[in-house]
Coordinates of C-alpha atoms in Angstrom, one line a residue:
X171 CA 126.9 147.8 113.5
X172 CA 129.3 145.7 115.5
X173 CA 130.9 142.6 113.9
X174 CA 129.1 139.4 114.9
X175 CA 131.1 136.9 116.9
X176 CA 130.7 133.2 116.4
X177 CA 132.2 130.3 118.4
X178 CA 132.2 126.9 117.0
X179 CA 132.8 124.0 119.4
X180 CA 134.2 121.1 117.4
X181 CA 136.9 120.8 114.7
X182 CA 135.3 118.3 112.4
X183 CA 134.1 119.0 108.9
X184 CA 130.7 120.4 110.0
X185 CA 132.2 122.7 112.6
X186 CA 134.9 124.0 110.3
X187 CA 132.5 124.4 107.4
X188 CA 130.2 126.5 109.5
X189 CA 133.1 128.6 110.7
X190 CA 134.4 129.1 107.2
X191 CA 130.9 130.2 105.9
X192 CA 130.4 132.6 108.7
X193 CA 134.0 134.0 108.3
X194 CA 133.5 134.7 104.6
X195 CA 130.4 136.7 105.5
X196 CA 132.3 139.0 107.8
X197 CA 131.9 137.4 111.2
X198 CA 134.6 137.1 113.8
X199 CA 135.1 133.4 114.2
X200 CA 136.6 131.2 116.9
X201 CA 136.8 127.4 116.7
X202 CA 137.4 125.5 119.9
X203 CA 138.5 121.9 119.5
X204 CA 139.2 119.9 122.7
X205 CA 141.6 117.4 121.1
X206 CA 142.8 117.9 117.5
X207 CA 141.3 119.0 114.2
X208 CA 139.7 115.9 112.8
X209 CA 140.0 113.9 116.0
X210 CA 136.6 112.3 115.4
X211 CA 135.0 110.7 112.4
X212 CA 136.1 113.5 110.1
X213 CA 139.7 112.4 110.4
X214 CA 139.0 109.2 108.5
X215 CA 140.7 108.1 105.3
X216 CA 137.9 107.2 102.8
X217 CA 136.3 110.4 101.5
X218 CA 133.7 109.1 99.2
X219 CA 131.3 111.9 98.1
X220 CA 128.5 109.9 96.6
X221 CA 124.9 110.9 95.9
X222 CA 121.7 109.2 96.8
X223 CA 119.9 107.4 93.9
X224 CA 117.9 109.8 91.6
X225 CA 114.5 108.4 92.5
X226 CA 111.8 109.0 95.2
X227 CA 113.2 112.6 95.4
X228 CA 113.0 114.4 98.8
X229 CA 114.5 117.3 100.7
X230 CA 117.5 115.3 101.9
X231 CA 118.4 114.1 98.4
X232 CA 118.0 117.7 97.0
X233 CA 120.1 119.1 99.8
X234 CA 122.9 116.6 99.2
X235 CA 122.7 117.2 95.4
X236 CA 123.0 120.9 95.9
X237 CA 126.0 120.4 98.2
X238 CA 127.8 118.1 95.8
X239 CA 127.3 120.6 93.0
X240 CA 128.6 123.4 95.3
X241 CA 131.7 121.4 96.1
X242 CA 133.2 121.9 92.7
X243 CA 133.9 125.6 93.5
X244 CA 133.8 125.4 97.3
X245 CA 136.9 123.2 97.9
X246 CA 139.1 124.9 95.2
X247 CA 138.4 128.2 97.0
X248 CA 139.6 126.6 100.3
X249 CA 142.7 125.4 98.5
X250 CA 143.4 128.8 97.0
X251 CA 143.1 130.6 100.3
X252 CA 145.0 128.0 102.4
X253 CA 147.6 127.0 99.8
X254 CA 147.0 123.4 100.7
X255 CA 145.4 120.5 98.8
X256 CA 142.1 119.1 99.9
X257 CA 142.2 116.0 97.7
X258 CA 138.9 117.0 96.1
X259 CA 138.2 115.8 92.6
X260 CA 135.0 115.0 90.8
X261 CA 135.8 111.8 88.9
X262 CA 132.5 110.0 89.1
X263 CA 131.7 106.5 90.3
X264 CA 131.2 103.1 88.7
X265 CA 128.9 100.3 90.0
X266 CA 128.1 96.9 88.7
X267 CA 124.6 95.7 87.6
X268 CA 124.0 92.4 89.2
X269 CA 121.0 91.0 87.4
X270 CA 118.2 91.8 84.9
X271 CA 116.0 93.4 87.6
X272 CA 118.9 95.6 88.6
X273 CA 119.4 96.6 85.0
X274 CA 115.8 97.7 84.6
X275 CA 116.1 99.7 87.8
X276 CA 119.4 101.3 86.8
X277 CA 117.8 102.4 83.5
X278 CA 114.8 103.9 85.3
X279 CA 117.2 105.8 87.6
X280 CA 118.9 107.2 84.5
X281 CA 115.7 108.8 83.5
X282 CA 115.3 110.1 87.1
X283 CA 118.7 111.7 86.9
X284 CA 117.6 113.6 83.8
X285 CA 114.8 115.1 85.8
X286 CA 116.3 115.6 89.2
X287 CA 119.9 116.3 88.3
X288 CA 118.9 118.8 85.6
X289 CA 121.9 118.1 83.3
X290 CA 124.3 119.2 86.0
X291 CA 125.4 115.6 86.3
X292 CA 124.6 112.4 84.5
X293 CA 123.7 108.8 85.3
X294 CA 124.3 106.3 82.5
X295 CA 124.2 102.5 82.1
X296 CA 127.0 101.3 79.8
X297 CA 128.5 98.0 78.8
X298 CA 131.7 97.0 80.5
X299 CA 134.9 97.8 78.7
X300 CA 136.8 95.1 80.5
X301 CA 139.4 97.4 82.0
X302 CA 141.2 96.6 85.3
X303 CA 139.6 99.6 87.0
X304 CA 136.1 98.3 86.8
X305 CA 134.0 96.3 89.2
X306 CA 133.1 92.8 88.0
X307 CA 129.6 92.8 86.7
X308 CA 127.6 89.6 86.1
X309 CA 125.4 91.3 83.5
X310 CA 128.3 93.0 81.7
X311 CA 126.6 96.3 82.4
X312 CA 127.9 99.2 84.6
X313 CA 126.3 102.2 86.2
X314 CA 128.4 105.4 85.8
X315 CA 127.6 108.7 87.4
X316 CA 129.4 112.0 87.0
X317 CA 128.1 113.5 90.3
X318 CA 130.2 111.5 92.7
X319 CA 133.5 112.9 93.8
X320 CA 136.2 112.2 96.3
X321 CA 138.2 114.1 98.9
X322 CA 141.1 113.3 101.2
X323 CA 139.5 113.9 104.6
X324 CA 142.7 114.7 106.6
X325 CA 144.1 117.0 103.8
X326 CA 140.7 118.7 103.5
X327 CA 140.4 119.5 107.2
X328 CA 144.0 120.8 107.2
X329 CA 143.2 123.0 104.3
X330 CA 140.0 124.2 105.8
X331 CA 141.6 125.0 109.1
X332 CA 144.4 126.9 107.4
X333 CA 141.9 128.9 105.3
X334 CA 140.1 129.9 108.4
X335 CA 143.3 131.2 110.1
X336 CA 144.5 132.8 106.9
X337 CA 141.4 134.9 106.8
X338 CA 141.7 135.9 110.4
X339 CA 139.7 133.2 112.2
X340 CA 141.0 131.7 115.4
X341 CA 141.4 128.0 116.2
X342 CA 142.0 126.9 119.8
X343 CA 143.0 123.4 120.7
X344 CA 142.0 122.5 124.3
X345 CA 139.8 124.7 126.4
X346 CA 138.7 128.1 125.4
X347 CA 136.2 130.8 126.1
X348 CA 133.1 131.0 123.9
X349 CA 132.3 134.4 122.5
X350 CA 129.1 135.5 120.8
X351 CA 126.8 132.9 119.2
X352 CA 127.8 129.3 119.9
X353 CA 127.5 126.4 117.5
X354 CA 127.9 122.9 118.8
X355 CA 129.5 120.5 116.3
X356 CA 130.8 117.9 118.7
X357 CA 130.1 114.6 116.9
X358 CA 128.6 111.5 118.4
X359 CA 129.6 112.5 121.9
X360 CA 127.5 115.6 121.6
X361 CA 124.5 113.5 120.5
X362 CA 124.9 111.2 123.5
X363 CA 125.1 114.2 125.8
X364 CA 121.8 115.5 124.4
X365 CA 120.2 112.1 124.8
X366 CA 121.3 111.8 128.4
X367 CA 120.1 115.3 129.3
X368 CA 116.7 114.8 127.6
X369 CA 116.4 111.1 128.7
X370 CA 115.5 110.0 125.2
X371 CA 117.4 108.6 122.2
X372 CA 118.3 111.3 119.7
X373 CA 121.2 109.7 118.0
X374 CA 124.3 107.6 118.6
X375 CA 127.7 106.6 117.2
X376 CA 128.3 104.0 114.6
X377 CA 131.8 102.6 114.3
X378 CA 133.5 102.4 110.9
X379 CA 136.7 100.8 109.8
X380 CA 138.7 101.5 106.7
X381 CA 142.1 100.6 105.1
X382 CA 144.5 102.6 103.0
X383 CA 146.6 101.0 100.2
X384 CA 149.6 102.2 98.3
X385 CA 148.3 102.0 94.8
X386 CA 148.3 104.8 92.2
X387 CA 144.9 105.1 90.4
X388 CA 145.0 109.0 90.3
X389 CA 142.1 110.4 88.2
X390 CA 140.1 107.1 88.1
X391 CA 136.5 107.1 89.3
X392 CA 135.6 105.7 92.7
X393 CA 134.1 102.2 92.6
X394 CA 131.2 100.8 94.6
X395 CA 130.7 97.0 94.7
X396 CA 129.8 94.4 97.3
X397 CA 129.0 97.3 99.7
X398 CA 132.6 98.6 99.5
X399 CA 133.7 102.1 98.6
X400 CA 137.0 102.1 96.8
X401 CA 138.4 105.6 96.5
X402 CA 141.5 106.5 94.6
X403 CA 143.1 109.6 96.2
X404 CA 145.2 112.2 94.4
X405 CA 148.3 111.3 96.5
X406 CA 148.6 107.8 94.9
X407 CA 146.7 105.9 97.6
X408 CA 143.5 104.0 97.5
X409 CA 141.1 103.9 100.4
X410 CA 138.7 101.0 101.1
X411 CA 135.8 101.2 103.5
X412 CA 133.8 100.8 105.5
X413 CA 132.1 98.8 108.2
X414 CA 129.0 99.9 110.1
X415 CA 129.1 98.6 113.7
X416 CA 126.4 99.4 116.2
X417 CA 128.1 97.5 119.0
X418 CA 131.8 97.9 119.8
X419 CA 134.2 97.9 122.8
X420 CA 137.1 99.9 121.5
X421 CA 136.1 102.8 119.2
X422 CA 139.5 103.2 117.6
X423 CA 140.7 99.6 117.2
X424 CA 140.7 97.6 113.9
X425 CA 140.0 93.9 113.8
X426 CA 138.9 91.0 111.7
X427 CA 136.0 93.0 110.2
X428 CA 138.5 95.2 108.4
X429 CA 140.5 92.1 107.4
X430 CA 137.4 90.9 105.7
X431 CA 136.9 94.1 103.8
X432 CA 140.4 94.0 102.5
X433 CA 140.0 90.4 101.5
X434 CA 136.8 91.1 99.6
X435 CA 138.3 94.1 97.9
X436 CA 141.3 92.2 96.7
X437 CA 139.3 89.3 95.5
X438 CA 136.9 91.5 93.5
X439 CA 139.7 93.7 92.2
X440 CA 142.9 91.8 91.4
X441 CA 144.6 95.1 90.5
X442 CA 144.8 95.7 94.3
X443 CA 146.0 92.3 95.3
X444 CA 149.7 93.3 95.7
X445 CA 149.2 96.8 97.0
X446 CA 150.8 97.3 100.5
X447 CA 148.7 98.4 103.4
X448 CA 149.7 101.9 104.5
X449 CA 147.2 102.5 107.3
X450 CA 144.2 101.0 109.1
X451 CA 141.6 103.4 110.6
X452 CA 138.6 103.1 112.9
X453 CA 136.4 105.8 114.3
X454 CA 132.9 106.6 115.4
X455 CA 130.5 108.5 113.1
X456 CA 127.6 110.5 114.5
X457 CA 124.2 109.3 113.4
X458 CA 121.1 111.2 114.3
X459 CA 117.9 109.4 115.0
X460 CA 116.3 110.9 111.8
X461 CA 119.3 109.6 109.8
X462 CA 119.7 113.1 108.4
X463 CA 122.1 115.8 109.6
X464 CA 120.9 117.5 112.8
X465 CA 121.3 121.3 112.1
X466 CA 119.6 124.4 113.4
X467 CA 118.7 125.6 116.9
X468 CA 120.2 123.6 119.7
X469 CA 117.5 121.4 121.5
X470 CA 118.9 122.2 124.9
X471 CA 119.8 125.9 124.6
X472 CA 117.6 128.4 122.8
X473 CA 120.5 130.8 122.4
X474 CA 122.8 128.2 120.7
X475 CA 123.0 126.2 117.5
X476 CA 123.9 122.6 116.5
X477 CA 125.6 121.1 113.4
X478 CA 125.9 117.4 113.9
X479 CA 125.0 114.0 112.5
X480 CA 127.0 113.9 109.3
X481 CA 127.3 110.1 109.6
X482 CA 128.5 108.7 106.2
X483 CA 127.7 111.8 104.2
X484 CA 129.3 114.6 106.3
X485 CA 131.9 115.8 103.7
X486 CA 129.4 115.7 100.9
X487 CA 126.9 117.7 102.9
X488 CA 129.4 120.1 104.5
X489 CA 129.5 122.9 101.9
X490 CA 125.7 123.5 102.0
X491 CA 125.5 122.8 105.8
X492 CA 128.0 125.7 106.3
X493 CA 126.0 128.1 104.1
X494 CA 122.5 127.4 105.6
X495 CA 123.9 127.6 109.1
X496 CA 125.4 131.0 108.2
X497 CA 122.0 132.0 106.8
X498 CA 120.4 131.2 110.1
X499 CA 123.0 132.5 112.5
X500 CA 124.0 135.7 110.7
X501 CA 120.8 136.7 108.8
X502 CA 118.0 135.0 110.7
X503 CA 117.0 133.2 107.5
X504 CA 115.9 129.6 108.1
X505 CA 116.5 127.6 104.9
X506 CA 117.0 124.3 106.7
X507 CA 114.7 121.4 105.6
X508 CA 112.4 120.3 108.4
X509 CA 113.8 116.8 108.2
X510 CA 117.2 118.2 109.2
X511 CA 116.1 120.1 112.2
X512 CA 116.7 118.7 115.7
X513 CA 112.9 118.2 116.1
X514 CA 113.0 115.4 113.6
X515 CA 115.1 113.3 116.0
X516 CA 113.1 114.2 119.1
X517 CA 109.9 112.5 118.1

Protein backbone atom coordinates (compact mmCIF):
# COMPACT_ATOMS: atom_id res chain seq x y z
CA UNK A 1 0.00 0.00 0.00
CA UNK A 2 1.38 3.40 -0.98
CA UNK A 3 1.92 6.13 1.59
CA UNK A 4 -1.01 8.58 1.61
CA UNK A 5 -0.14 12.17 0.69
CA UNK A 6 -1.82 15.12 2.39
CA UNK A 7 -1.56 18.80 1.48
CA UNK A 8 -2.77 21.34 4.00
CA UNK A 9 -3.36 24.87 2.76
CA UNK A 10 -2.95 27.25 5.68
CA UNK A 11 -0.36 27.55 8.45
CA UNK A 12 -2.58 28.45 11.40
CA UNK A 13 -3.28 26.22 14.38
CA UNK A 14 -5.99 24.15 12.66
CA UNK A 15 -3.90 23.55 9.55
CA UNK A 16 -0.76 22.60 11.46
CA UNK A 17 -2.70 20.40 13.88
CA UNK A 18 -4.28 18.43 11.02
CA UNK A 19 -0.88 18.10 9.38
CA UNK A 20 0.71 16.89 12.63
CA UNK A 21 -2.01 14.34 13.30
CA UNK A 22 -1.78 12.94 9.76
CA UNK A 23 2.02 12.87 9.89
CA UNK A 24 2.01 10.88 13.12
CA UNK A 25 -0.19 8.27 11.42
CA UNK A 26 2.30 7.74 8.63
CA UNK A 27 1.09 10.11 5.93
CA UNK A 28 3.40 12.19 3.78
CA UNK A 29 2.48 15.77 4.63
CA UNK A 30 2.97 19.11 2.92
CA UNK A 31 1.80 22.44 4.37
CA UNK A 32 1.46 25.40 2.01
CA UNK A 33 1.16 28.80 3.65
CA UNK A 34 0.96 31.86 1.41
CA UNK A 35 2.40 34.38 3.87
CA UNK A 36 3.91 33.14 7.14
CA UNK A 37 3.15 30.59 9.84
CA UNK A 38 0.56 32.21 12.09
CA UNK A 39 -0.02 35.11 9.71
CA UNK A 40 -3.72 35.15 10.62
CA UNK A 41 -5.59 34.97 13.90
CA UNK A 42 -3.44 32.07 15.18
CA UNK A 43 -0.50 34.45 15.45
CA UNK A 44 -2.11 36.39 18.29
CA UNK A 45 -0.82 36.90 21.82
CA UNK A 46 -3.58 35.87 24.25
CA UNK A 47 -3.75 32.05 24.27
CA UNK A 48 -6.56 31.50 26.78
CA UNK A 49 -7.68 27.86 26.69
CA UNK A 50 -10.93 28.09 28.63
CA UNK A 51 -13.90 25.70 28.72
CA UNK A 52 -17.55 26.36 28.23
CA UNK A 53 -19.64 26.27 31.39
CA UNK A 54 -20.52 22.77 32.67
CA UNK A 55 -24.27 22.98 32.02
CA UNK A 56 -26.69 22.41 29.14
CA UNK A 57 -24.18 19.88 27.82
CA UNK A 58 -23.94 19.31 24.07
CA UNK A 59 -21.60 17.96 21.39
CA UNK A 60 -19.65 21.22 21.13
CA UNK A 61 -18.95 21.36 24.86
CA UNK A 62 -18.00 17.68 24.95
CA UNK A 63 -15.64 18.09 21.99
CA UNK A 64 -13.96 21.08 23.59
CA UNK A 65 -13.67 19.28 26.92
CA UNK A 66 -12.06 16.24 25.26
CA UNK A 67 -9.61 18.50 23.44
CA UNK A 68 -8.63 20.41 26.58
CA UNK A 69 -7.97 17.12 28.35
CA UNK A 70 -5.94 15.86 25.37
CA UNK A 71 -3.81 19.01 25.43
CA UNK A 72 -1.98 17.95 28.59
CA UNK A 73 -0.13 15.23 26.62
CA UNK A 74 -0.48 16.67 23.10
CA UNK A 75 1.50 19.90 23.52
CA UNK A 76 4.33 18.34 25.58
CA UNK A 77 4.79 15.80 22.76
CA UNK A 78 5.09 18.67 20.28
CA UNK A 79 7.68 20.29 22.55
CA UNK A 80 9.66 17.05 22.89
CA UNK A 81 9.82 16.47 19.14
CA UNK A 82 10.56 20.07 18.20
CA UNK A 83 12.80 21.00 21.12
CA UNK A 84 10.88 24.28 21.39
CA UNK A 85 8.48 25.63 24.03
CA UNK A 86 4.78 25.97 23.30
CA UNK A 87 3.95 28.01 26.38
CA UNK A 88 1.35 25.42 27.38
CA UNK A 89 0.47 25.08 31.06
CA UNK A 90 -2.74 24.01 32.76
CA UNK A 91 -2.97 26.45 35.66
CA UNK A 92 -6.73 26.90 35.83
CA UNK A 93 -8.80 30.06 35.85
CA UNK A 94 -10.36 32.36 38.47
CA UNK A 95 -13.54 34.41 37.98
CA UNK A 96 -15.46 36.71 40.32
CA UNK A 97 -19.02 36.07 41.52
CA UNK A 98 -20.88 39.32 41.04
CA UNK A 99 -24.11 38.82 43.05
CA UNK A 100 -26.25 36.32 44.94
CA UNK A 101 -27.92 35.07 41.76
CA UNK A 102 -24.49 34.47 40.25
CA UNK A 103 -23.44 32.61 43.39
CA UNK A 104 -26.38 30.20 43.11
CA UNK A 105 -25.59 29.66 39.43
CA UNK A 106 -21.89 29.08 40.11
CA UNK A 107 -22.71 26.44 42.74
CA UNK A 108 -25.12 24.72 40.37
CA UNK A 109 -22.40 24.63 37.73
CA UNK A 110 -20.07 23.05 40.28
CA UNK A 111 -22.48 20.13 40.46
CA UNK A 112 -22.61 20.05 36.65
CA UNK A 113 -18.84 19.78 36.50
CA UNK A 114 -18.95 16.72 38.72
CA UNK A 115 -21.23 15.08 36.16
CA UNK A 116 -19.81 16.27 32.85
CA UNK A 117 -16.12 16.67 33.68
CA UNK A 118 -15.97 13.22 35.33
CA UNK A 119 -13.34 14.11 37.94
CA UNK A 120 -10.83 14.91 35.20
CA UNK A 121 -11.12 18.57 36.18
CA UNK A 122 -12.95 20.51 38.86
CA UNK A 123 -15.08 23.64 39.27
CA UNK A 124 -15.31 25.08 42.76
CA UNK A 125 -16.72 28.17 44.45
CA UNK A 126 -14.39 29.49 47.15
CA UNK A 127 -14.08 32.56 49.29
CA UNK A 128 -11.54 35.12 48.18
CA UNK A 129 -8.16 34.94 49.87
CA UNK A 130 -7.50 38.60 49.14
CA UNK A 131 -4.32 38.07 47.13
CA UNK A 132 -3.14 40.51 44.49
CA UNK A 133 -3.65 37.90 41.73
CA UNK A 134 -7.42 37.63 42.12
CA UNK A 135 -10.24 39.47 40.37
CA UNK A 136 -12.22 41.81 42.62
CA UNK A 137 -15.44 40.08 43.68
CA UNK A 138 -18.40 42.03 45.11
CA UNK A 139 -19.64 38.91 46.91
CA UNK A 140 -16.27 37.83 48.22
CA UNK A 141 -16.62 34.54 46.34
CA UNK A 142 -14.57 33.26 43.40
CA UNK A 143 -15.05 30.54 40.79
CA UNK A 144 -11.99 28.38 40.26
CA UNK A 145 -11.66 25.70 37.62
CA UNK A 146 -8.77 23.35 36.97
CA UNK A 147 -9.59 22.68 33.31
CA UNK A 148 -8.53 26.03 31.89
CA UNK A 149 -5.00 26.32 30.54
CA UNK A 150 -2.96 28.78 28.56
CA UNK A 151 -0.60 28.65 25.63
CA UNK A 152 1.71 31.13 23.92
CA UNK A 153 0.21 31.18 20.40
CA UNK A 154 3.35 32.22 18.51
CA UNK A 155 5.62 29.86 20.43
CA UNK A 156 3.11 27.05 19.98
CA UNK A 157 2.94 27.49 16.21
CA UNK A 158 6.72 27.65 15.94
CA UNK A 159 6.99 24.44 17.96
CA UNK A 160 4.29 22.70 15.93
CA UNK A 161 5.86 23.70 12.61
CA UNK A 162 9.27 22.51 13.82
CA UNK A 163 7.80 19.20 15.00
CA UNK A 164 6.28 18.66 11.55
CA UNK A 165 9.55 19.27 9.71
CA UNK A 166 11.53 17.25 12.27
CA UNK A 167 9.31 14.26 11.54
CA UNK A 168 9.79 14.67 7.78
CA UNK A 169 6.87 16.91 6.89
CA UNK A 170 7.29 19.78 4.45
CA UNK A 171 6.32 23.42 4.97
CA UNK A 172 6.28 25.72 1.96
CA UNK A 173 5.88 29.47 2.29
CA UNK A 174 4.40 31.08 -0.79
CA UNK A 175 2.97 29.11 -3.68
CA UNK A 176 3.26 25.35 -3.89
CA UNK A 177 1.82 22.36 -5.69
CA UNK A 178 -0.85 20.37 -3.86
CA UNK A 179 -0.32 16.62 -3.71
CA UNK A 180 -2.79 13.97 -2.65
CA UNK A 181 -5.74 14.84 -0.43
CA UNK A 182 -6.16 18.57 0.18
CA UNK A 183 -7.29 20.24 3.40
CA UNK A 184 -8.23 23.92 3.32
CA UNK A 185 -7.46 25.69 6.61
CA UNK A 186 -7.38 29.23 5.27
CA UNK A 187 -9.06 31.27 8.01
CA UNK A 188 -11.67 33.96 7.55
CA UNK A 189 -10.59 34.63 3.97
CA UNK A 190 -11.46 31.04 3.13
CA UNK A 191 -14.91 31.45 4.68
CA UNK A 192 -15.52 34.58 2.64
CA UNK A 193 -14.45 32.80 -0.56
CA UNK A 194 -16.96 30.02 0.09
CA UNK A 195 -19.68 32.56 0.84
CA UNK A 196 -18.97 34.40 -2.41
CA UNK A 197 -18.93 31.22 -4.48
CA UNK A 198 -22.16 29.91 -2.93
CA UNK A 199 -23.80 33.34 -2.81
CA UNK A 200 -24.86 32.89 0.80
CA UNK A 201 -23.38 33.72 4.22
CA UNK A 202 -21.43 30.84 5.73
CA UNK A 203 -19.12 32.76 8.04
CA UNK A 204 -17.11 35.92 8.41
CA UNK A 205 -14.21 37.52 10.21
CA UNK A 206 -14.40 39.15 13.62
CA UNK A 207 -11.60 41.51 14.57
CA UNK A 208 -9.89 41.15 17.92
CA UNK A 209 -7.36 43.37 19.67
CA UNK A 210 -5.07 42.45 22.55
CA UNK A 211 -2.14 43.84 24.48
CA UNK A 212 0.97 42.24 26.02
CA UNK A 213 2.50 43.53 29.26
CA UNK A 214 5.88 42.97 30.85
CA UNK A 215 4.78 41.43 34.15
CA UNK A 216 5.96 38.17 35.71
CA UNK A 217 3.06 36.06 36.99
CA UNK A 218 4.45 32.69 35.87
CA UNK A 219 2.46 29.76 37.23
CA UNK A 220 -0.55 31.85 38.25
CA UNK A 221 -4.03 31.00 36.92
CA UNK A 222 -5.57 33.00 34.14
CA UNK A 223 -8.20 35.52 35.22
CA UNK A 224 -11.54 36.34 33.67
CA UNK A 225 -13.37 39.47 34.79
CA UNK A 226 -15.26 42.31 33.13
CA UNK A 227 -15.20 40.30 29.87
CA UNK A 228 -11.38 40.39 29.91
CA UNK A 229 -9.05 37.40 29.57
CA UNK A 230 -5.86 38.01 31.54
CA UNK A 231 -3.28 35.35 30.74
CA UNK A 232 0.12 35.02 32.46
CA UNK A 233 2.58 33.45 30.03
CA UNK A 234 5.61 31.36 30.92
CA UNK A 235 8.01 33.94 29.45
CA UNK A 236 7.17 36.52 32.13
CA UNK A 237 4.55 38.42 30.18
CA UNK A 238 0.82 38.90 30.67
CA UNK A 239 -1.62 39.08 27.75
CA UNK A 240 -4.93 40.92 27.97
CA UNK A 241 -7.71 40.58 25.44
CA UNK A 242 -9.79 40.92 23.55
CA UNK A 243 -12.29 42.92 21.55
CA UNK A 244 -14.91 41.45 19.20
CA UNK A 245 -15.52 43.80 16.29
CA UNK A 246 -17.89 42.96 13.45
CA UNK A 247 -17.17 46.20 11.59
CA UNK A 248 -13.66 47.46 10.90
CA UNK A 249 -11.62 49.26 8.27
CA UNK A 250 -8.08 48.10 9.01
CA UNK A 251 -7.83 44.45 10.14
CA UNK A 252 -4.41 44.82 11.78
CA UNK A 253 -4.57 48.27 13.38
CA UNK A 254 -5.07 48.90 17.11
CA UNK A 255 -7.04 51.84 18.40
CA UNK A 256 -8.99 53.28 21.30
CA UNK A 257 -10.86 50.02 21.89
CA UNK A 258 -7.60 48.45 22.98
CA UNK A 259 -6.75 51.46 25.11
CA UNK A 260 -10.06 50.89 26.89
CA UNK A 261 -9.25 47.23 27.53
CA UNK A 262 -5.91 48.18 29.04
CA UNK A 263 -7.51 50.88 31.19
CA UNK A 264 -10.15 48.49 32.53
CA UNK A 265 -7.57 45.79 33.26
CA UNK A 266 -5.29 48.13 35.17
CA UNK A 267 -8.22 49.56 37.10
CA UNK A 268 -9.45 46.12 38.12
CA UNK A 269 -5.98 44.72 38.83
CA UNK A 270 -3.68 47.33 40.37
CA UNK A 271 -0.85 44.78 40.25
CA UNK A 272 -0.71 45.47 36.48
CA UNK A 273 -0.80 49.26 36.80
CA UNK A 274 2.90 49.88 36.26
CA UNK A 275 3.60 47.04 33.82
CA UNK A 276 5.11 48.34 30.55
CA UNK A 277 3.35 47.56 27.27
CA UNK A 278 5.45 45.24 25.11
CA UNK A 279 3.13 44.74 22.15
CA UNK A 280 -0.27 45.60 20.75
CA UNK A 281 -1.96 43.11 18.40
CA UNK A 282 -4.96 43.04 16.13
CA UNK A 283 -6.18 40.35 13.76
CA UNK A 284 -9.24 38.73 12.22
CA UNK A 285 -10.65 35.52 13.68
CA UNK A 286 -12.68 33.16 11.46
CA UNK A 287 -16.23 32.65 12.72
CA UNK A 288 -18.48 30.15 10.96
CA UNK A 289 -22.20 30.85 10.78
CA UNK A 290 -22.89 27.95 13.16
CA UNK A 291 -20.43 29.42 15.72
CA UNK A 292 -18.76 26.00 15.87
CA UNK A 293 -15.61 25.02 13.97
CA UNK A 294 -16.29 24.06 10.36
CA UNK A 295 -14.57 20.73 9.76
CA UNK A 296 -15.18 17.83 7.39
CA UNK A 297 -15.74 17.61 3.66
CA UNK A 298 -15.25 20.86 1.76
CA UNK A 299 -18.60 22.34 0.65
CA UNK A 300 -17.28 23.30 -2.80
CA UNK A 301 -15.07 20.31 -3.60
CA UNK A 302 -16.19 16.73 -2.89
CA UNK A 303 -12.58 15.56 -3.09
CA UNK A 304 -11.23 18.05 -0.53
CA UNK A 305 -11.63 18.84 3.16
CA UNK A 306 -11.95 21.92 5.36
CA UNK A 307 -10.75 22.82 8.86
CA UNK A 308 -11.77 26.38 9.66
CA UNK A 309 -13.80 28.56 12.01
CA UNK A 310 -11.77 28.29 15.20
CA UNK A 311 -12.86 31.81 16.22
CA UNK A 312 -11.97 32.31 19.91
CA UNK A 313 -11.44 28.63 20.77
CA UNK A 314 -9.13 27.47 17.99
CA UNK A 315 -6.15 26.54 20.15
CA UNK A 316 -8.36 24.79 22.68
CA UNK A 317 -10.07 22.76 19.95
CA UNK A 318 -6.96 22.09 17.86
CA UNK A 319 -5.71 18.80 19.36
CA UNK A 320 -9.02 17.02 18.77
CA UNK A 321 -9.69 18.76 15.45
CA UNK A 322 -6.42 17.31 14.19
CA UNK A 323 -7.30 13.81 15.34
CA UNK A 324 -10.87 13.66 13.97
CA UNK A 325 -9.71 15.08 10.66
CA UNK A 326 -7.02 12.39 10.48
CA UNK A 327 -9.72 9.82 11.24
CA UNK A 328 -11.76 11.08 8.30
CA UNK A 329 -8.98 11.64 5.76
CA UNK A 330 -6.82 8.59 6.41
CA UNK A 331 -9.29 6.03 7.72
CA UNK A 332 -12.63 7.14 6.35
CA UNK A 333 -14.06 7.28 9.88
CA UNK A 334 -16.41 10.19 10.44
CA UNK A 335 -16.33 11.08 14.15
CA UNK A 336 -17.16 14.76 13.61
CA UNK A 337 -20.24 16.15 15.42
CA UNK A 338 -23.02 17.17 13.04
CA UNK A 339 -22.91 20.70 14.45
CA UNK A 340 -19.29 21.01 13.28
CA UNK A 341 -19.88 19.90 9.70
CA UNK A 342 -20.05 22.53 6.94
CA UNK A 343 -23.73 21.75 6.44
CA UNK A 344 -24.46 23.37 9.82
CA UNK A 345 -23.38 26.73 8.38
CA UNK A 346 -25.14 26.29 5.04
CA UNK A 347 -28.72 26.25 6.30
